[in-house]
Coordinates of C-alpha atoms and ligand atoms in Angstrom, one line a residue:
M1 CA 17.5 -12.0 8.2
A2 CA 20.1 -9.8 8.9
Q3 CA 18.9 -6.9 11.3
A4 CA 20.5 -3.8 11.6
N5 CA 24.0 -3.3 10.6
T6 CA 24.5 -1.5 13.8
T7 CA 25.7 -3.0 17.6
P8 CA 24.3 -1.2 20.3
D9 CA 27.3 0.4 22.7
S10 CA 27.1 -0.5 26.2
A11 CA 27.2 3.1 27.3
T12 CA 24.3 5.0 26.7
R13 CA 25.2 8.2 24.7
S14 CA 22.7 10.3 26.2
G15 CA 25.1 11.6 28.6
T16 CA 25.7 10.1 31.9
A17 CA 25.1 12.1 35.0
E18 CA 28.8 12.6 36.3
H19 CA 30.4 14.9 38.9
G20 CA 26.7 16.5 39.6
E21 CA 26.3 17.5 35.5
P22 CA 22.7 17.2 34.5
E23 CA 22.4 14.4 32.3
L24 CA 22.3 15.2 28.5
I25 CA 20.5 14.2 25.3
S26 CA 20.9 15.0 21.7
G27 CA 18.6 15.8 19.1
G28 CA 19.2 12.4 17.4
H29 CA 18.7 10.6 20.3
L30 CA 15.5 12.3 21.2
V31 CA 14.2 11.4 17.7
A32 CA 15.1 7.7 18.7
K33 CA 13.0 7.7 21.8
A34 CA 10.1 9.3 20.1
L35 CA 10.2 6.8 17.5
K36 CA 10.6 4.0 19.9
A37 CA 7.5 5.4 22.2
E38 CA 5.3 5.1 18.9
G39 CA 6.4 1.1 18.4
V40 CA 8.5 2.2 15.5
E41 CA 11.0 -0.8 15.2
V42 CA 13.0 0.2 11.9
I43 CA 13.8 3.3 10.1
Y44 CA 14.5 3.1 6.3
T45 CA 17.3 5.4 5.1
L46 CA 20.1 6.4 2.9
C47 CA 23.0 8.5 4.9
G48 CA 23.9 11.8 5.0
G49 CA 26.0 14.0 7.0
H50 CA 22.9 15.6 8.3
I51 CA 21.3 13.1 9.7
I52 CA 23.8 10.5 11.4
D53 CA 22.8 11.3 14.9
I54 CA 19.7 9.9 14.4
Y55 CA 21.2 6.6 13.6
D56 CA 23.2 6.8 16.8
G57 CA 19.9 7.1 18.7
C58 CA 18.4 4.0 17.0
V59 CA 21.4 2.0 18.1
D60 CA 20.8 3.0 21.7
E61 CA 16.9 2.4 21.0
G62 CA 17.4 -0.9 19.4
I63 CA 15.9 0.4 16.3
D64 CA 17.0 -1.3 13.1
V65 CA 18.5 0.7 10.4
I66 CA 17.6 -0.5 7.0
D67 CA 19.9 1.3 4.4
V68 CA 18.8 1.5 0.9
R69 CA 20.0 2.8 -2.5
H70 CA 17.5 5.5 -3.3
E71 CA 15.6 7.6 -0.9
Q72 CA 12.3 6.9 -3.0
V73 CA 12.6 3.4 -1.8
A74 CA 13.2 4.5 1.7
A75 CA 10.0 6.6 1.7
H76 CA 7.9 3.8 0.0
A77 CA 9.2 1.2 2.4
A78 CA 7.8 3.5 5.4
D79 CA 4.8 3.8 3.7
A80 CA 4.4 0.0 3.3
Y81 CA 5.4 -0.6 6.6
A82 CA 2.7 1.6 8.2
R83 CA 0.3 -0.3 6.0
I84 CA 1.4 -3.7 7.2
T85 CA 1.9 -3.1 10.7
G86 CA -0.6 -0.5 11.5
R87 CA 2.0 1.6 13.1
P88 CA 3.8 4.4 11.6
G89 CA 6.6 3.7 9.2
C90 CA 9.7 6.1 9.3
A91 CA 12.0 7.2 6.4
V92 CA 15.1 9.3 7.4
V93 CA 17.0 11.2 4.7
T94 CA 19.3 13.8 4.3
A95 CA 18.7 17.5 3.5
G96 CA 18.1 18.6 -0.4
P97 CA 18.5 15.8 -2.8
G98 CA 17.8 13.1 0.0
T99 CA 14.6 14.6 0.6
T100 CA 13.7 15.4 -3.1
D101 CA 14.2 11.8 -3.9
A102 CA 11.9 10.9 -1.2
V103 CA 8.7 13.1 -2.4
T104 CA 7.5 10.4 -4.7
G105 CA 7.4 7.9 -1.7
V106 CA 5.7 10.7 0.6
A107 CA 3.1 11.6 -2.4
N108 CA 2.1 8.0 -2.8
A109 CA 1.4 7.6 0.9
F110 CA -0.5 10.8 0.8
R111 CA -2.6 9.4 -1.8
A112 CA -2.9 6.1 -0.1
E113 CA -3.6 7.2 3.5
S114 CA -0.6 5.8 4.8
P115 CA 0.6 7.0 8.1
M116 CA 4.3 7.5 7.4
L117 CA 6.7 9.9 9.1
L118 CA 9.7 11.4 6.8
I119 CA 12.5 12.8 8.9
G120 CA 14.7 15.1 6.8
G121 CA 18.0 17.0 7.4
Q122 CA 18.7 20.6 6.8
G123 CA 21.7 22.9 7.0
S124 CA 22.0 24.2 10.6
L125 CA 19.8 26.9 11.8
S126 CA 23.1 29.2 12.5
Q127 CA 23.5 29.1 8.8
H128 CA 19.8 29.9 7.8
K129 CA 19.8 31.5 4.4
M130 CA 23.2 31.5 4.0
G131 CA 23.4 28.9 1.1
S132 CA 24.5 26.2 3.0
L133 CA 25.2 22.8 1.7
Q134 CA 22.1 20.9 0.4
D135 CA 19.5 23.7 1.7
L136 CA 16.4 23.8 0.4
P137 CA 12.6 24.8 1.4
H138 CA 11.8 21.4 2.5
V139 CA 9.0 22.2 4.6
D140 CA 7.3 24.1 1.7
L141 CA 7.9 21.4 -0.7
M142 CA 6.1 19.0 1.7
T143 CA 3.4 20.8 2.6
P144 CA 0.9 19.9 -0.1
I145 CA 1.9 16.2 0.1
T146 CA 1.5 15.6 4.0
K147 CA -0.9 16.2 6.7
F148 CA 1.6 18.0 8.8
A149 CA 4.9 19.5 7.9
A150 CA 7.4 21.4 10.1
S151 CA 10.8 22.5 11.0
I152 CA 11.9 21.6 14.4
P153 CA 13.4 25.1 15.7
A154 CA 14.9 23.9 19.3
T155 CA 16.6 20.3 20.4
E156 CA 14.5 20.2 23.7
R157 CA 11.5 20.2 21.5
V158 CA 12.5 17.1 19.0
A159 CA 10.7 14.5 20.6
D160 CA 7.6 16.3 21.4
I161 CA 7.2 17.4 18.0
V162 CA 7.7 13.9 16.8
S163 CA 4.9 12.6 19.0
M164 CA 2.8 15.8 17.6
A165 CA 3.7 14.5 13.9
F166 CA 2.3 11.3 14.9
R167 CA -1.0 12.9 16.3
E168 CA -1.7 14.5 12.8
A169 CA -0.4 11.5 11.1
H170 CA -3.4 9.4 12.8
H171 CA -6.1 12.0 12.7
G172 CA -9.1 11.1 10.3
S173 CA -7.9 9.2 7.5
P174 CA -4.3 8.6 8.1
G175 CA -1.5 10.2 6.1
P176 CA 2.2 11.1 6.2
A177 CA 4.1 13.7 8.3
Y178 CA 7.3 15.7 7.6
L179 CA 9.8 16.9 9.9
E180 CA 12.7 18.7 9.3
I181 CA 15.8 19.0 11.9
P182 CA 18.6 21.5 11.2
R183 CA 21.7 20.1 12.1
D184 CA 23.0 21.9 14.7
I185 CA 19.5 20.9 16.6
L186 CA 19.6 17.7 15.8
D187 CA 23.3 17.3 17.0
A188 CA 23.1 19.7 20.3
K189 CA 22.9 18.1 23.5
V190 CA 20.4 19.3 26.1
P191 CA 19.5 18.7 29.7
V192 CA 17.1 15.5 29.8
S193 CA 15.2 17.6 32.3
K194 CA 14.3 20.2 29.8
A195 CA 13.2 18.1 27.0
R196 CA 9.7 16.6 27.0
I197 CA 10.0 12.9 26.1
P198 CA 6.5 11.7 25.5
Q199 CA 5.9 8.3 26.8
A200 CA 4.4 5.2 25.1
G201 CA 0.8 5.3 25.3
H202 CA 0.5 8.7 26.7
Y203 CA 0.5 11.4 24.2
R204 CA -2.4 10.5 21.6
A205 CA -5.8 9.2 21.9
S206 CA -7.9 6.5 19.8
T207 CA -9.3 7.4 16.5
H208 CA -11.6 4.5 16.4
S209 CA -14.7 6.7 16.2
A210 CA -18.0 5.2 16.1
G211 CA -19.9 7.9 13.8
D212 CA -23.1 9.6 14.7
P213 CA -25.4 7.0 16.5
D214 CA -28.5 8.4 14.8
S215 CA -26.8 7.5 11.0
V216 CA -25.6 4.3 12.1
A217 CA -29.2 3.2 13.4
K218 CA -30.6 4.4 9.8
L219 CA -28.0 2.2 8.3
A220 CA -29.2 -0.8 10.1
E221 CA -32.7 0.1 9.0
L222 CA -31.7 0.4 5.7
V223 CA -29.7 -3.0 5.4
S224 CA -32.8 -4.8 7.1
K225 CA -35.2 -3.3 4.6
A226 CA -33.1 -3.9 1.7
E227 CA -34.0 -6.4 -1.3
K228 CA -30.5 -6.4 -3.2
P229 CA -27.8 -5.0 -1.0
C230 CA -24.3 -5.0 -1.6
I231 CA -21.2 -3.8 0.2
L232 CA -17.9 -2.4 -1.4
L233 CA -15.1 -2.7 1.2
G234 CA -12.2 -0.5 0.5
S235 CA -8.9 0.0 1.9
Q236 CA -10.0 1.6 5.0
T237 CA -11.3 -1.7 6.0
W238 CA -7.8 -3.0 6.3
T239 CA -6.6 0.4 7.9
C240 CA -9.2 0.3 10.9
R241 CA -8.6 -3.8 11.1
A242 CA -12.2 -3.8 10.3
T243 CA -11.8 -7.2 8.5
D244 CA -13.4 -9.4 11.2
S245 CA -16.4 -6.7 11.7
A246 CA -17.0 -7.0 8.0
I247 CA -16.8 -10.4 8.0
E248 CA -19.4 -11.0 10.5
F249 CA -21.4 -7.9 8.7
V250 CA -21.7 -9.6 5.5
R251 CA -22.2 -13.1 6.7
Q252 CA -24.8 -12.3 9.5
L253 CA -27.1 -10.0 7.2
D254 CA -26.3 -12.0 4.3
V255 CA -25.1 -8.9 2.2
P256 CA -22.7 -9.7 -1.1
A257 CA -19.5 -8.2 -0.7
Y258 CA -16.8 -6.8 -3.4
M259 CA -13.4 -5.5 -2.2
N260 CA -10.9 -3.3 -3.7
G261 CA -7.3 -1.8 -2.6
S262 CA -6.2 -2.9 0.7
G263 CA -9.5 -4.3 1.4
R264 CA -8.9 -7.1 -1.0
G265 CA -8.6 -10.2 1.0
T266 CA -11.3 -9.4 3.8
L267 CA -13.0 -12.4 2.6
P268 CA -11.4 -15.6 1.4
P269 CA -11.8 -16.6 -2.3
G270 CA -14.6 -19.3 -2.2
D271 CA -16.5 -17.6 0.4
P272 CA -20.2 -17.4 -0.5
H273 CA -20.3 -13.6 -0.1
H274 CA -16.9 -13.0 -1.8
L275 CA -17.8 -11.4 -5.2
Q276 CA -15.4 -10.2 -8.0
L277 CA -16.5 -10.1 -11.4
S278 CA -20.2 -9.1 -11.2
R279 CA -19.3 -5.4 -9.4
R280 CA -20.6 -3.6 -12.6
Y281 CA -23.7 -5.4 -12.6
A282 CA -24.1 -5.0 -8.8
F283 CA -23.6 -1.4 -9.0
Q284 CA -26.4 -1.2 -11.6
N285 CA -29.0 -3.4 -10.1
A286 CA -28.6 -3.2 -6.1
D287 CA -31.1 -1.5 -4.2
L288 CA -28.5 -0.3 -1.7
I289 CA -24.8 0.1 -2.0
I290 CA -22.8 0.7 0.8
V291 CA -19.2 1.7 0.0
V292 CA -16.8 1.5 2.8
G293 CA -13.6 3.4 2.8
T294 CA -12.9 4.2 -0.5
P295 CA -13.5 7.3 -2.2
F296 CA -15.5 8.1 -5.4
D297 CA -12.3 8.6 -7.6
F298 CA -11.1 7.3 -10.8
R299 CA -11.2 3.7 -9.6
M300 CA -14.9 4.1 -9.1
G301 CA -15.6 6.2 -12.4
Y302 CA -16.3 9.1 -9.9
G303 CA -19.1 7.6 -8.7
K304 CA -21.0 7.5 -12.0
R305 CA -20.9 3.5 -12.0
L306 CA -23.5 3.6 -9.2
S307 CA -27.1 3.1 -10.1
T308 CA -29.0 6.5 -9.8
D309 CA -31.9 4.4 -8.4
A310 CA -30.2 2.9 -5.7
T311 CA -29.7 4.0 -2.2
V312 CA -26.3 5.2 -1.6
V313 CA -24.4 4.9 1.7
Q314 CA -20.9 6.0 2.4
I315 CA -18.9 5.2 5.3
D316 CA -15.3 6.9 5.8
L317 CA -12.7 8.2 8.2
D318 CA -12.3 11.5 6.4
Y319 CA -15.7 14.2 6.6
R320 CA -13.7 15.6 2.9
T321 CA -14.5 11.8 1.4
V322 CA -18.2 11.7 2.1
G323 CA -20.4 12.7 -0.6
K324 CA -17.4 13.8 -2.9
N325 CA -18.0 13.8 -6.7
R326 CA -21.3 12.1 -6.2
D327 CA -24.6 12.6 -4.2
I328 CA -25.3 9.9 -1.1
D329 CA -28.3 9.3 0.7
L330 CA -26.4 8.7 4.0
G331 CA -22.9 9.5 5.2
I332 CA -21.3 8.1 8.4
V333 CA -17.8 9.7 9.2
G334 CA -16.0 6.9 11.4
D335 CA -14.5 3.8 11.7
A336 CA -15.1 1.1 9.6
G337 CA -15.3 -1.6 12.1
R338 CA -17.0 0.2 14.8
V339 CA -19.8 1.2 12.4
L340 CA -20.2 -2.2 10.6
S341 CA -20.3 -4.0 14.0
A342 CA -22.7 -1.6 15.3
V343 CA -24.9 -2.1 12.4
T344 CA -24.8 -6.2 13.0
E345 CA -25.6 -6.0 16.6
M346 CA -28.5 -3.7 15.9
N347 CA -30.0 -6.4 13.3
A348 CA -29.2 -9.4 15.7
G349 CA -32.2 -11.8 15.3
N350 CA -34.0 -9.3 13.0
Q351 CA -37.0 -11.1 11.2
S352 CA -37.3 -8.3 8.7
V353 CA -34.3 -9.6 6.7
D354 CA -35.7 -11.5 4.0
S355 CA -33.6 -14.4 3.5
A356 CA -35.0 -15.9 0.5
Q357 CA -35.2 -12.7 -1.4
R358 CA -31.2 -12.2 -0.4
K359 CA -30.5 -16.1 -1.6
A360 CA -31.9 -15.1 -4.8
W361 CA -30.2 -12.1 -5.1
L362 CA -26.8 -13.8 -4.6
E363 CA -27.5 -16.5 -6.7
E364 CA -28.1 -13.6 -9.6
L365 CA -24.8 -12.4 -8.8
R366 CA -23.0 -15.4 -8.8
A367 CA -24.4 -16.6 -12.2
V368 CA -23.0 -13.3 -13.7
E369 CA -19.8 -14.0 -12.1
D370 CA -19.7 -17.3 -13.2
E371 CA -20.3 -16.2 -16.8
A372 CA -17.6 -13.9 -16.9
Y373 CA -15.1 -16.4 -15.4
Q374 CA -16.0 -19.1 -18.0
K375 CA -15.5 -16.8 -20.6
R376 CA -12.0 -15.9 -19.4
L377 CA -11.1 -19.5 -18.4
P378 CA -9.4 -20.5 -22.0
R379 CA -7.1 -17.6 -21.7
Q380 CA -5.8 -18.2 -18.2
L381 CA -5.2 -21.9 -19.2
S382 CA -3.5 -20.8 -22.7
D383 CA -0.6 -22.8 -23.6
S384 CA 0.1 -20.4 -26.3
T385 CA 3.5 -18.5 -26.5
P386 CA 4.7 -15.9 -26.2
I387 CA 2.7 -16.4 -23.0
D388 CA -0.5 -14.9 -22.3
P389 CA -0.5 -12.6 -19.5
Y390 CA -3.5 -14.2 -18.2
R391 CA -1.9 -17.5 -17.9
L392 CA 0.8 -15.7 -15.8
V393 CA -1.5 -14.1 -13.5
H394 CA -3.5 -17.5 -13.1
E395 CA -0.2 -19.3 -12.4
I396 CA 0.8 -17.1 -9.6
N397 CA -3.1 -16.9 -8.1
E398 CA -2.8 -21.0 -7.8
F399 CA 0.8 -20.4 -6.4
L400 CA -0.3 -18.1 -3.4
T401 CA -1.0 -19.7 -0.1
E402 CA -2.8 -18.1 2.9
D403 CA 0.5 -16.8 4.1
S404 CA 1.9 -15.2 0.7
I405 CA 1.4 -11.5 0.8
Y406 CA 1.1 -10.3 -2.8
I407 CA 2.2 -7.4 -4.4
G408 CA 1.6 -5.7 -7.8
D409 CA 4.0 -2.9 -9.3
G410 CA 3.4 -2.7 -13.0
G411 CA 1.0 -1.1 -15.5
D412 CA -1.0 -3.6 -18.1
I413 CA 0.5 -6.7 -16.3
V414 CA -0.6 -5.6 -12.9
T415 CA -4.3 -4.7 -14.4
F416 CA -4.4 -8.3 -15.6
S417 CA -3.5 -9.6 -12.2
G418 CA -6.3 -7.3 -10.5
Q419 CA -8.9 -9.5 -12.4
V420 CA -7.3 -12.7 -11.5
V421 CA -5.2 -12.9 -8.2
Q422 CA -7.0 -13.1 -5.2
P423 CA -5.2 -12.8 -2.0
K424 CA -6.0 -15.6 0.6
A425 CA -6.3 -13.6 3.7
P426 CA -6.8 -9.8 4.7
G427 CA -3.9 -7.5 4.4
H428 CA -2.2 -9.7 2.0
W429 CA -2.7 -7.5 -1.1
M430 CA -0.8 -4.7 -1.6
D431 CA -0.4 -2.0 -4.6
P432 CA 0.7 1.6 -4.5
G433 CA -2.8 2.8 -4.5
P434 CA -4.4 5.8 -6.3
L435 CA -1.4 7.5 -7.0
G436 CA -0.3 4.6 -9.1
T437 CA 3.4 4.9 -8.8
L438 CA 5.7 2.5 -10.6
G439 CA 8.7 1.3 -8.7
V440 CA 6.8 0.4 -5.2
G441 CA 7.6 -3.2 -5.5
V442 CA 11.0 -3.6 -4.1
P443 CA 10.5 -1.2 -1.3
F444 CA 7.3 -3.0 -0.3
I445 CA 8.7 -6.4 -0.3
M446 CA 11.3 -4.8 1.9
A447 CA 8.9 -3.6 4.5
A448 CA 6.5 -6.4 4.2
K449 CA 9.5 -9.0 4.9
Q450 CA 10.9 -7.0 7.8
A451 CA 7.4 -6.6 9.3
M452 CA 6.4 -10.3 8.7
P453 CA 9.4 -12.2 8.5
H454 CA 7.3 -15.5 8.7
K455 CA 5.0 -14.4 5.5
E456 CA 6.1 -15.5 1.9
I457 CA 6.2 -12.2 -0.1
V458 CA 5.3 -12.6 -3.9
C459 CA 5.5 -9.7 -6.2
L460 CA 4.7 -9.3 -9.6
F461 CA 6.6 -6.6 -11.6
G462 CA 6.1 -5.0 -15.0
D463 CA 9.7 -4.9 -16.5
G464 CA 9.3 -1.0 -16.9
A465 CA 8.1 -0.8 -13.2
F466 CA 10.8 -2.8 -12.1
S467 CA 13.6 -1.0 -13.7
L468 CA 12.5 2.3 -11.4
T469 CA 14.0 1.0 -8.0
G470 CA 15.4 -2.3 -8.7
W471 CA 18.7 -1.7 -7.8
D472 CA 17.5 -2.1 -4.2
F473 CA 17.1 -5.7 -5.1
E474 CA 20.9 -5.6 -3.7
T475 CA 19.4 -4.3 -0.4
L476 CA 17.0 -7.4 -0.3
V477 CA 20.1 -9.7 -0.6
R478 CA 21.9 -7.6 1.8
F479 CA 19.7 -8.1 4.4
D480 CA 18.8 -11.8 3.7
M481 CA 14.8 -10.6 2.5
P482 CA 14.0 -13.8 0.5
F483 CA 10.8 -13.1 -1.8
I484 CA 9.5 -14.7 -5.2
G485 CA 9.4 -12.1 -7.8
I486 CA 7.9 -12.4 -11.3
V487 CA 8.8 -10.2 -14.0
G488 CA 6.1 -9.9 -16.7
N489 CA 8.5 -8.8 -19.4
N490 CA 6.8 -7.3 -22.6
S491 CA 10.1 -5.2 -23.4
S492 CA 7.4 -2.2 -23.4
M493 CA 5.5 -0.1 -21.1
N494 CA 2.5 -1.6 -22.5
Q495 CA -0.1 0.2 -20.6
I496 CA 1.1 3.4 -22.2
R497 CA 1.7 2.1 -25.6
Y498 CA -1.8 0.8 -26.0
G499 CA -3.4 4.3 -25.8
Q500 CA -0.5 5.8 -27.8
A501 CA -0.9 3.2 -30.6
E502 CA -4.8 3.8 -30.6
K503 CA -4.1 7.7 -30.9
Y504 CA -1.3 8.0 -33.3
G505 CA -0.8 4.6 -35.1
V506 CA 1.4 1.6 -34.2
D507 CA 4.4 2.8 -35.4
R508 CA 4.4 6.3 -33.8
G509 CA 2.4 4.8 -30.8
R510 CA 5.8 3.1 -29.9
V511 CA 7.6 6.5 -29.3
G512 CA 8.8 6.6 -25.6
N513 CA 7.4 3.2 -24.5
T514 CA 9.7 0.9 -25.8
L515 CA 12.3 -1.2 -23.5
G516 CA 15.1 -3.6 -24.2
D517 CA 14.7 -7.4 -23.8
V518 CA 16.6 -7.4 -20.3
P519 CA 16.7 -11.3 -19.0
F520 CA 15.9 -10.0 -15.3
G521 CA 16.8 -13.3 -13.8
E522 CA 20.5 -12.7 -15.0
F523 CA 20.0 -9.2 -13.1
A524 CA 19.2 -11.1 -9.9
K525 CA 22.0 -13.7 -10.3
M526 CA 24.4 -10.8 -10.4
L527 CA 23.3 -9.0 -7.5
G528 CA 23.6 -12.5 -5.4
G529 CA 19.9 -13.6 -5.8
Y530 CA 17.8 -16.3 -7.5
G531 CA 17.2 -16.0 -11.2
E532 CA 15.5 -18.0 -14.1
D533 CA 14.1 -16.9 -17.7
V534 CA 11.0 -18.4 -18.8
S535 CA 9.4 -18.8 -22.1
N536 CA 7.2 -21.6 -22.2
P537 CA 3.9 -21.1 -19.7
A538 CA 4.3 -24.9 -18.3
D539 CA 7.5 -23.6 -16.9
I540 CA 6.1 -20.9 -15.0
R541 CA 4.8 -22.9 -12.1
P542 CA 8.0 -25.0 -11.5
A543 CA 10.3 -22.0 -11.7
M544 CA 8.3 -20.0 -9.0
E545 CA 8.8 -23.3 -7.1
R546 CA 12.4 -23.3 -7.3
A547 CA 12.5 -19.8 -6.5
R548 CA 10.4 -20.5 -3.2
E549 CA 12.9 -23.3 -2.5
S550 CA 16.0 -21.1 -3.1
G551 CA 15.2 -19.1 0.0
K552 CA 16.9 -16.1 -1.7
P553 CA 15.6 -12.7 -3.0
S554 CA 14.3 -14.0 -6.7
L555 CA 13.3 -12.7 -10.1
I556 CA 11.6 -15.1 -12.3
N557 CA 11.7 -13.3 -15.8
V558 CA 8.6 -14.3 -17.7
W559 CA 8.5 -13.3 -21.5
V560 CA 4.8 -12.2 -22.1
D561 CA 2.8 -11.7 -25.3
P562 CA 3.5 -7.8 -25.8
E563 CA 0.6 -7.6 -28.1
V564 CA -2.1 -8.3 -25.8
Y565 CA -3.7 -5.8 -23.1
A566 CA -6.0 -6.2 -20.4
P567 CA -9.4 -5.1 -20.9
G568 CA -9.0 -2.1 -18.4
T569 CA -6.3 -0.7 -20.5
M570 CA -8.1 -1.2 -23.6
N571 CA -11.3 0.8 -22.2
Q572 CA -8.6 3.3 -20.6
T573 CA -10.8 3.0 -17.6
M574 CA -8.5 4.8 -15.5
Y575 CA -9.0 8.3 -17.6
K576 CA -12.7 8.0 -17.7
Ligands
TPP601 C1 6.6 6.6 -11.6 C2 5.6 6.3 -12.5 N1 6.1 6.7 -14.1 C3 5.3 6.9 -14.8 C4 4.1 6.0 -14.6 C5 2.9 6.0 -16.1 N2 2.8 4.6 -16.1 C6 1.7 3.8 -16.2 S1 1.8 2.3 -16.6 C7 3.1 2.3 -17.3 C8 3.9 1.7 -17.8 C9 4.4 0.5 -17.3 O1 5.2 -0.7 -17.8 P1 5.3 -2.0 -16.9 O2 5.7 -1.9 -15.6 O3 6.7 -2.8 -17.7 O4 4.1 -2.8 -17.5 P2 3.2 -3.1 -18.4 O5 2.5 -1.9 -18.7 O6 4.2 -3.0 -19.5 O7 2.8 -4.2 -18.2 C10 3.7 3.7 -16.9 C11 5.0 4.4 -17.6 C12 3.6 5.7 -13.6 N3 2.4 5.1 -13.3 N4 4.4 5.9 -12.5

């Protein structure tokens, strides 16, 4: 894979001490040193005169520079890099339009609790409020969608404030931070001795808090006494890297598990405790429901889908999430891994867990699960043309290996995949998160391939979603980042079309959501990738195999039936 398109200079630009002069360092080089201390290995960027000194610093620090074609892509890639690596992702954009272009990516990271840092340029402080090129109130713009937004007032403070941003980004549930650096502050050189340059591992504390011990003990008791418990492993299961603790918990205490968001893949498909299609039933019939690291937001019907008779326990990194929208019986603010491990340990050898009862409960859920699966199976195996979206997502699920990171970027087509595609390993499922942003696919691929070059990346796009950020397919070609892309092409924004047609009738329901018949395989070829067009269900798998073999960024354009919709779209579940 092509790494940074930069070559380190042999001489450091930080200013060599000569003739007794103090060693000098510029703001951009201080940024790079602070990024390096945090373990940031790459920045995503689109250039501008306000920020070039940061690139120069990155050259010295050996930080890769991935230059993209739209700042939204840079910000989404930084978000994805943070999710995949557990280290902050960083995007660097120029002042004004560069920063406003990045807003969507930062907003997405905010709702997804992803600790990315956006660094943006600004006109020189010496021209403050004079109408300098690309001047905007960036900090005001960013404040509501970040955990921390600030302007850096002095070159000496640059690295210090970058490390402050990282502290803030990791506090409680993680999230994005934004720093504006005026051009003269970035370019100025100051004596190294006057700048605080925080050293790796010496400027922030571990955030793995264990939760209130009394509450943890209470949870251990509830689990041991429950007859029909279940657990929902949400995104923070992955954020906290709590997957091993979660697996131990469900296996040792015999608790059926459901997964959502980045928590998908915590248990492998086929695991006796891995359940998916019986969730609604479990939430109605369980006597104990443990919700880990996911809010009672629209994805949970704001908590309304949980039986009012069940004992509900919520574990979250953020105190503001616990008990929000729905009453709970027990709340624990803490790290999912620490809490679950403590509960497992407290119950080790506990005889009060009635294994026969648990077995019967698991069998009850498995029967519900199997019935739902059998009902859907004919659609998954359908040979009809145009292709049933269920068949497409079934083929993708069969195609994934333990080393495939799956990314979903689209509307209805991705709703289908949410029902059928099961990642085979923890951290191998990526979606935008609760902001539901279309266009994350290409940048998420970029970050996943950069962070995990040995992994295979498989991305399912809607044709609408791909079109938002698709030009950065070229960036994937330029940096030699192979992946298998599948476009579920229905020439429409179908998820919106359904609700419109229901409300206004079929003809009026077509307004504003109809796309052209774009053969995206040709688009991939035009930009130097691999592409194919598929209209027959039997050709899906061989086309994906050829894309895998090609070793190139690829798009398999699959024409799917525009007249069928996923159940979630038909129920308009997302608005309820
Ligand atoms: C950036 C952004 N703009 C608009 C929307 C609203 N939206 C949700 S689903 C959808 C349709 C997506 O179409 P496509 O990706 O082709 O998938 P399909 O629903 O057709 O399967 C739209 C426009 C959104 N979620 N994100």
